[in-house]
PDB file of C-alpha atoms in Angstrom:
ATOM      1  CA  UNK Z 169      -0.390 -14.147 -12.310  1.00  0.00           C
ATOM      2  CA  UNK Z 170      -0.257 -17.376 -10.138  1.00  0.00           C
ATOM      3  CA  UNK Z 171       0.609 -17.617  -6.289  1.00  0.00           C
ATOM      4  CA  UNK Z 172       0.793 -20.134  -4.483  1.00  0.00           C
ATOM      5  CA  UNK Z 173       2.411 -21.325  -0.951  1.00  0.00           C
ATOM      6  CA  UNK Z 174       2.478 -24.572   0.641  1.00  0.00           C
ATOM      7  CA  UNK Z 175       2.676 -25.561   4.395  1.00  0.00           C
ATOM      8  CA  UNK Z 176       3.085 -28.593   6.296  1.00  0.00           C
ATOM      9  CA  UNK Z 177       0.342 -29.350   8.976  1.00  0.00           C
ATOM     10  CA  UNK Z 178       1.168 -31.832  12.240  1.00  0.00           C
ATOM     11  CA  UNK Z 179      -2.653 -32.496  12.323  1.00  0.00           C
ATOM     12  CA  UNK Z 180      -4.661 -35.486  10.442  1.00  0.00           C
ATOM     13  CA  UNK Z 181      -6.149 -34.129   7.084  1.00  0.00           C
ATOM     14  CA  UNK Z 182      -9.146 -34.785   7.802  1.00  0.00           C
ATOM     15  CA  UNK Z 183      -9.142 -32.293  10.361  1.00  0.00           C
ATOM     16  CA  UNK Z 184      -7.229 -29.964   8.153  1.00  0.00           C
ATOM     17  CA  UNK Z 185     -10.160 -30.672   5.656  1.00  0.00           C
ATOM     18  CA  UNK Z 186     -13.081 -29.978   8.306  1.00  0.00           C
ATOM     19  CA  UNK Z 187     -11.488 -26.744   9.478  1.00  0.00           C
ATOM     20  CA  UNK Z 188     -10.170 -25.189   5.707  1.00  0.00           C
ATOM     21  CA  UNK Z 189     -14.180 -26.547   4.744  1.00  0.00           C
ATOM     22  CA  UNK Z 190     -15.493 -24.165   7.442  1.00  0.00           C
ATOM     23  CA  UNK Z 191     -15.402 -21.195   5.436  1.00  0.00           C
ATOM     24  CA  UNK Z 192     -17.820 -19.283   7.860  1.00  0.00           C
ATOM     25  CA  UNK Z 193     -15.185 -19.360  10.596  1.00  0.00           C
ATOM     26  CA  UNK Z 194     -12.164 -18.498   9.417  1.00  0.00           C
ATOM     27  CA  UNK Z 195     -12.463 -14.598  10.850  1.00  0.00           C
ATOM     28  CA  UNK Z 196     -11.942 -16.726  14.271  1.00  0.00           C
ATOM     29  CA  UNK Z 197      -8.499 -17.847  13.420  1.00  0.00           C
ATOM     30  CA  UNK Z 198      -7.245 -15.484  10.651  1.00  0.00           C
ATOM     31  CA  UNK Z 199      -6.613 -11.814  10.096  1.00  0.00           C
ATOM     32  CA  UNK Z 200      -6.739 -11.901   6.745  1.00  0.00           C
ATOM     33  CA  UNK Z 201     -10.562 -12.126   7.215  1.00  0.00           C
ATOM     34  CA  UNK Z 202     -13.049 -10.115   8.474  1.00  0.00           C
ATOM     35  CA  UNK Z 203     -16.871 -11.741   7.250  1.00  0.00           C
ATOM     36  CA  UNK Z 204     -16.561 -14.916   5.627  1.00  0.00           C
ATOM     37  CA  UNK Z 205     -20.605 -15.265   4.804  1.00  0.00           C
ATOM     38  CA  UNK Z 206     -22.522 -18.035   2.614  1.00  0.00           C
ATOM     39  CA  UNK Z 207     -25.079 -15.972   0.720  1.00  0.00           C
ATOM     40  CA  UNK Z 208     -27.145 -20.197  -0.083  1.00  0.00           C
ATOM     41  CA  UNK Z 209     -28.964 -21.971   2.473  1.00  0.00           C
ATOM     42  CA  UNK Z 210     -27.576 -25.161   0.941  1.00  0.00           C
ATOM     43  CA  UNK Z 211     -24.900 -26.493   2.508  1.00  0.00           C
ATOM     44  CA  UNK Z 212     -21.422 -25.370   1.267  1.00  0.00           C
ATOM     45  CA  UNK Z 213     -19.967 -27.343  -2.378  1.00  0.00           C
ATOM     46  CA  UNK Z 214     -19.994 -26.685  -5.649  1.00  0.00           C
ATOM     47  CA  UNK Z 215     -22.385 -23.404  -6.779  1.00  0.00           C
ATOM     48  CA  UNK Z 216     -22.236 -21.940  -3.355  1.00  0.00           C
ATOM     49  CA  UNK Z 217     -22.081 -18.091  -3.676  1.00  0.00           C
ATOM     50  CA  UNK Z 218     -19.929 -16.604  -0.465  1.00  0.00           C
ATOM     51  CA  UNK Z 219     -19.755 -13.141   0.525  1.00  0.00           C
ATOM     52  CA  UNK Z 220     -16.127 -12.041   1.716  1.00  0.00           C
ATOM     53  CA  UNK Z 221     -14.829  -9.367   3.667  1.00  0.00           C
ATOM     54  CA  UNK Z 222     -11.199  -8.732   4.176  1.00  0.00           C
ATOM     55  CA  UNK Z 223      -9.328  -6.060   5.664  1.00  0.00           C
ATOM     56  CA  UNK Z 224      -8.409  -2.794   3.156  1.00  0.00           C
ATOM     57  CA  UNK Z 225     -10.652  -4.374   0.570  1.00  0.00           C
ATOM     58  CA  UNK Z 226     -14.058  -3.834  -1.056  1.00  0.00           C
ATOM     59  CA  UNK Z 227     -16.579  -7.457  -0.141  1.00  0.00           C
ATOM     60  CA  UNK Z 228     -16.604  -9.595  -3.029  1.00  0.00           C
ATOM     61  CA  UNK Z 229     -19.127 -12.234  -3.560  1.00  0.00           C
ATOM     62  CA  UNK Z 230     -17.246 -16.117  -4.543  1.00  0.00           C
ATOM     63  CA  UNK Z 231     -18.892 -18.805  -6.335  1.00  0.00           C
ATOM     64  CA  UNK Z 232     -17.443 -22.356  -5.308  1.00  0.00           C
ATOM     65  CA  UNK Z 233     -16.816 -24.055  -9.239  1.00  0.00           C
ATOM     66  CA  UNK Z 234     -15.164 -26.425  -7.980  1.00  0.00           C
ATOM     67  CA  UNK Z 235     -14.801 -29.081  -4.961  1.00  0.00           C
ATOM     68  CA  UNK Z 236     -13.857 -32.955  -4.171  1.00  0.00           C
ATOM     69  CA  UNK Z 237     -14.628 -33.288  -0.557  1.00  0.00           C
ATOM     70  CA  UNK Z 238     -12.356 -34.197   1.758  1.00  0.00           C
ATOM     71  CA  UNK Z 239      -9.646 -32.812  -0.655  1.00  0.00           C
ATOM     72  CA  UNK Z 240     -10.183 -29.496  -2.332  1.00  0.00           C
ATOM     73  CA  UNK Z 241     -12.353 -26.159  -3.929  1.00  0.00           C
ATOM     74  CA  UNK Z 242     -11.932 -23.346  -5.920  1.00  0.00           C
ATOM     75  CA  UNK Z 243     -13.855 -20.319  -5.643  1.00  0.00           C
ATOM     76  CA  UNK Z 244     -13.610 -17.688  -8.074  1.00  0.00           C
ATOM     77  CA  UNK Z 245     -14.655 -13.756  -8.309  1.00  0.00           C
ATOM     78  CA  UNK Z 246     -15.315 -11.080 -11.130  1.00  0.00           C
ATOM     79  CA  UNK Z 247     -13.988  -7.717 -10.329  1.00  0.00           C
ATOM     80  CA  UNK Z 248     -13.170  -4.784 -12.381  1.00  0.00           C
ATOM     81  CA  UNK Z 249     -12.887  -7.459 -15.481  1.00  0.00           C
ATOM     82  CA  UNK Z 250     -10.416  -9.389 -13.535  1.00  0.00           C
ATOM     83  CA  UNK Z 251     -11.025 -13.204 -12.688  1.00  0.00           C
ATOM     84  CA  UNK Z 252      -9.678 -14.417  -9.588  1.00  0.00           C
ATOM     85  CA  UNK Z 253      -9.653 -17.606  -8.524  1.00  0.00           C
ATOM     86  CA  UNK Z 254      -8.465 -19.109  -5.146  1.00  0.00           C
ATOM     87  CA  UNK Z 255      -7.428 -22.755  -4.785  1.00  0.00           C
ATOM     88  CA  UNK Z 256      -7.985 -24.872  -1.384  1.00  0.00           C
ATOM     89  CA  UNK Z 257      -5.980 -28.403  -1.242  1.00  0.00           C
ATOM     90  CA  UNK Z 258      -5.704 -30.317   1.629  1.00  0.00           C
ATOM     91  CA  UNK Z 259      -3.321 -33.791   0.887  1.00  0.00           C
ATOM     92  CA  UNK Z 260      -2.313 -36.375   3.618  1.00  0.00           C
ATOM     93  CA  UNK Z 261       1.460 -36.525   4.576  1.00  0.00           C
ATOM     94  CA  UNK Z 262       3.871 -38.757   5.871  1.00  0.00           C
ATOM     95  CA  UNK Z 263       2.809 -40.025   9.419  1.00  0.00           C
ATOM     96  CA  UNK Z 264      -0.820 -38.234   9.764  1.00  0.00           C
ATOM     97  CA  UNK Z 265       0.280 -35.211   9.110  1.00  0.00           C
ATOM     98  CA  UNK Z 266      -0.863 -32.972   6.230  1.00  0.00           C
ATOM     99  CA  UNK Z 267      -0.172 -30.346   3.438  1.00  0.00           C
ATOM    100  CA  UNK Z 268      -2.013 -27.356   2.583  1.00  0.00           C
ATOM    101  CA  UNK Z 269      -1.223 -25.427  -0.462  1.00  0.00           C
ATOM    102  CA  UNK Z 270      -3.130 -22.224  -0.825  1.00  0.00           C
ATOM    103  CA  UNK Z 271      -3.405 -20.425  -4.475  1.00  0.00           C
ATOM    104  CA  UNK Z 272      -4.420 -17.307  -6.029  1.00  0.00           C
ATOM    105  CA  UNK Z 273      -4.238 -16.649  -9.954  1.00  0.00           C
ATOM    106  CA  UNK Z 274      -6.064 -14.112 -11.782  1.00  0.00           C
ATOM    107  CA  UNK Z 275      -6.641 -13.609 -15.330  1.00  0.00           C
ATOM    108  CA  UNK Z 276      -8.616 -11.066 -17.772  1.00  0.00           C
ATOM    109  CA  UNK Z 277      -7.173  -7.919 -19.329  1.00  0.00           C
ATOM    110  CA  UNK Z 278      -6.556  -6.193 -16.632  1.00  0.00           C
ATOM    111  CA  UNK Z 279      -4.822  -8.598 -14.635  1.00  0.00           C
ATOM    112  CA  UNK Z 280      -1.204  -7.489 -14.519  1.00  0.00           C
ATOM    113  CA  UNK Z 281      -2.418  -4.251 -13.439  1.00  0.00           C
ATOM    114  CA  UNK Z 282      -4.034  -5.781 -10.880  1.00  0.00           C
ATOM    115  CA  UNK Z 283      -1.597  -7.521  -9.812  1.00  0.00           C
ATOM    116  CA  UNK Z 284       1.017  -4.884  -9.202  1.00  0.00           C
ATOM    117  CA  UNK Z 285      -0.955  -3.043  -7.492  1.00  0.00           C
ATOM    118  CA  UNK Z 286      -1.903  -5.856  -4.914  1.00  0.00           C
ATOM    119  CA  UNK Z 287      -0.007  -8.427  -5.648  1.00  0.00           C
ATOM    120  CA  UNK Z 288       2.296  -8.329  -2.419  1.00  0.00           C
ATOM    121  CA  UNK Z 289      -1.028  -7.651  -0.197  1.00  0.00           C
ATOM    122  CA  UNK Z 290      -2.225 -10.737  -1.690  1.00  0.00           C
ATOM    123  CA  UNK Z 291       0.766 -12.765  -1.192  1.00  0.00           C
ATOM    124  CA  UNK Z 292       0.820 -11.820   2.240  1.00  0.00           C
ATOM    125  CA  UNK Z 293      -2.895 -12.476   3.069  1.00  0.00           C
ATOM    126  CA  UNK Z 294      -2.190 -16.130   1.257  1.00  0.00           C
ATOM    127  CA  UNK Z 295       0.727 -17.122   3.265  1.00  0.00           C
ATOM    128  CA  UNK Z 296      -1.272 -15.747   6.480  1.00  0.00           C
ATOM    129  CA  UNK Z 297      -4.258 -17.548   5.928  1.00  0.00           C
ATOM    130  CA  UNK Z 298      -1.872 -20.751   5.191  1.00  0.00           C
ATOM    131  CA  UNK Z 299       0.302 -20.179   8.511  1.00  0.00           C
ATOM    132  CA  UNK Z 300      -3.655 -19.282  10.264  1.00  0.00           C
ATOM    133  CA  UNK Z 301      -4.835 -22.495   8.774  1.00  0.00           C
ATOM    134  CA  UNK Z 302      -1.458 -24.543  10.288  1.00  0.00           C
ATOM    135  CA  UNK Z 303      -2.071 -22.980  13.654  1.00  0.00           C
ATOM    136  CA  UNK Z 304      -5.729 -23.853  14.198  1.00  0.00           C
ATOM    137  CA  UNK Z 305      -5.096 -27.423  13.171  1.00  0.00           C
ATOM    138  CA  UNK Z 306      -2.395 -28.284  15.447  1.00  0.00           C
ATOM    139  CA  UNK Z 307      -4.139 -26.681  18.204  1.00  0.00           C
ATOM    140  CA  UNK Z 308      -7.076 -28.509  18.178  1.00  0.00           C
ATOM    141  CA  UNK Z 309      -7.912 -31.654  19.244  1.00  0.00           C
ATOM    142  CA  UNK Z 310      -8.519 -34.321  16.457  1.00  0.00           C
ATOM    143  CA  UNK Z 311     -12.145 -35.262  16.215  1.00  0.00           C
TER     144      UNK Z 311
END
């Protein structure tokens, strides 16, 4: 099971980039998150284990396997058997603007179980943390 959503951003990507690369601050501008924590004293990238807490679910430690700066991650999870992983892209638009799209997908044997039993909780916390994202950037000030 893949989800993904997509939003348009009226803020430069590279603040889009700076802000969605803050992982340690979303709980400031998102619901969907209540302890976003890096568990490394290195600075966030690639092999950087994160500790997060979200509302009406257990903490789950991520492990970045993937970023480009300036551009993207993916962090991914082991529960239960189940991989998660959870896509970042930031991409410059049309007149300095940006777009963020914002993925889940899960795999493993018990992933369609999984995935009806959270999959519209998930869906929603995705599209919240996109819409979160969107706010935050076109209320601050560039640079």
């Amino acid at each position: 099971m893949t989800f993904r959503t997509r939003v348009a951003v009226d803020a430069p990507a590279e603040l889009v980039w700076r802000t969605m690369a803050d992982v340690t601050r979303w709980p400031e501008f998102t619901p969907t998150m209540t302890s976003v924590r890096l568990l490394d004293d290195e600075p966030f990238g690639a092999g950087s284990r994160v500790r997060i807490e979200q509302p009406g679910m257990p903490a789950l430690d991520w492990m970045v396997t993937a970023l480009t700066p300036g551009r993207s991650f993916v962090w991914e999870t082991v529960a239960a058997g189940v991989t998660v992983a959870a896509g970042h892209v930031v991409e410059a638009a049309a007149r300095g603007g940006a777009a963020v799209e914002l993925s889940i997908s899960r795999s493993g044997l018990l992933a369609p179980v999984l995935a009806l039993l959270t999959g519209a909780r998930t869906r929603r916390y995705v599209r919240t943390e996109a819409l979160s994202l969107k706010r935050r950037c076109e209320l601050e000030p560039p640079g």
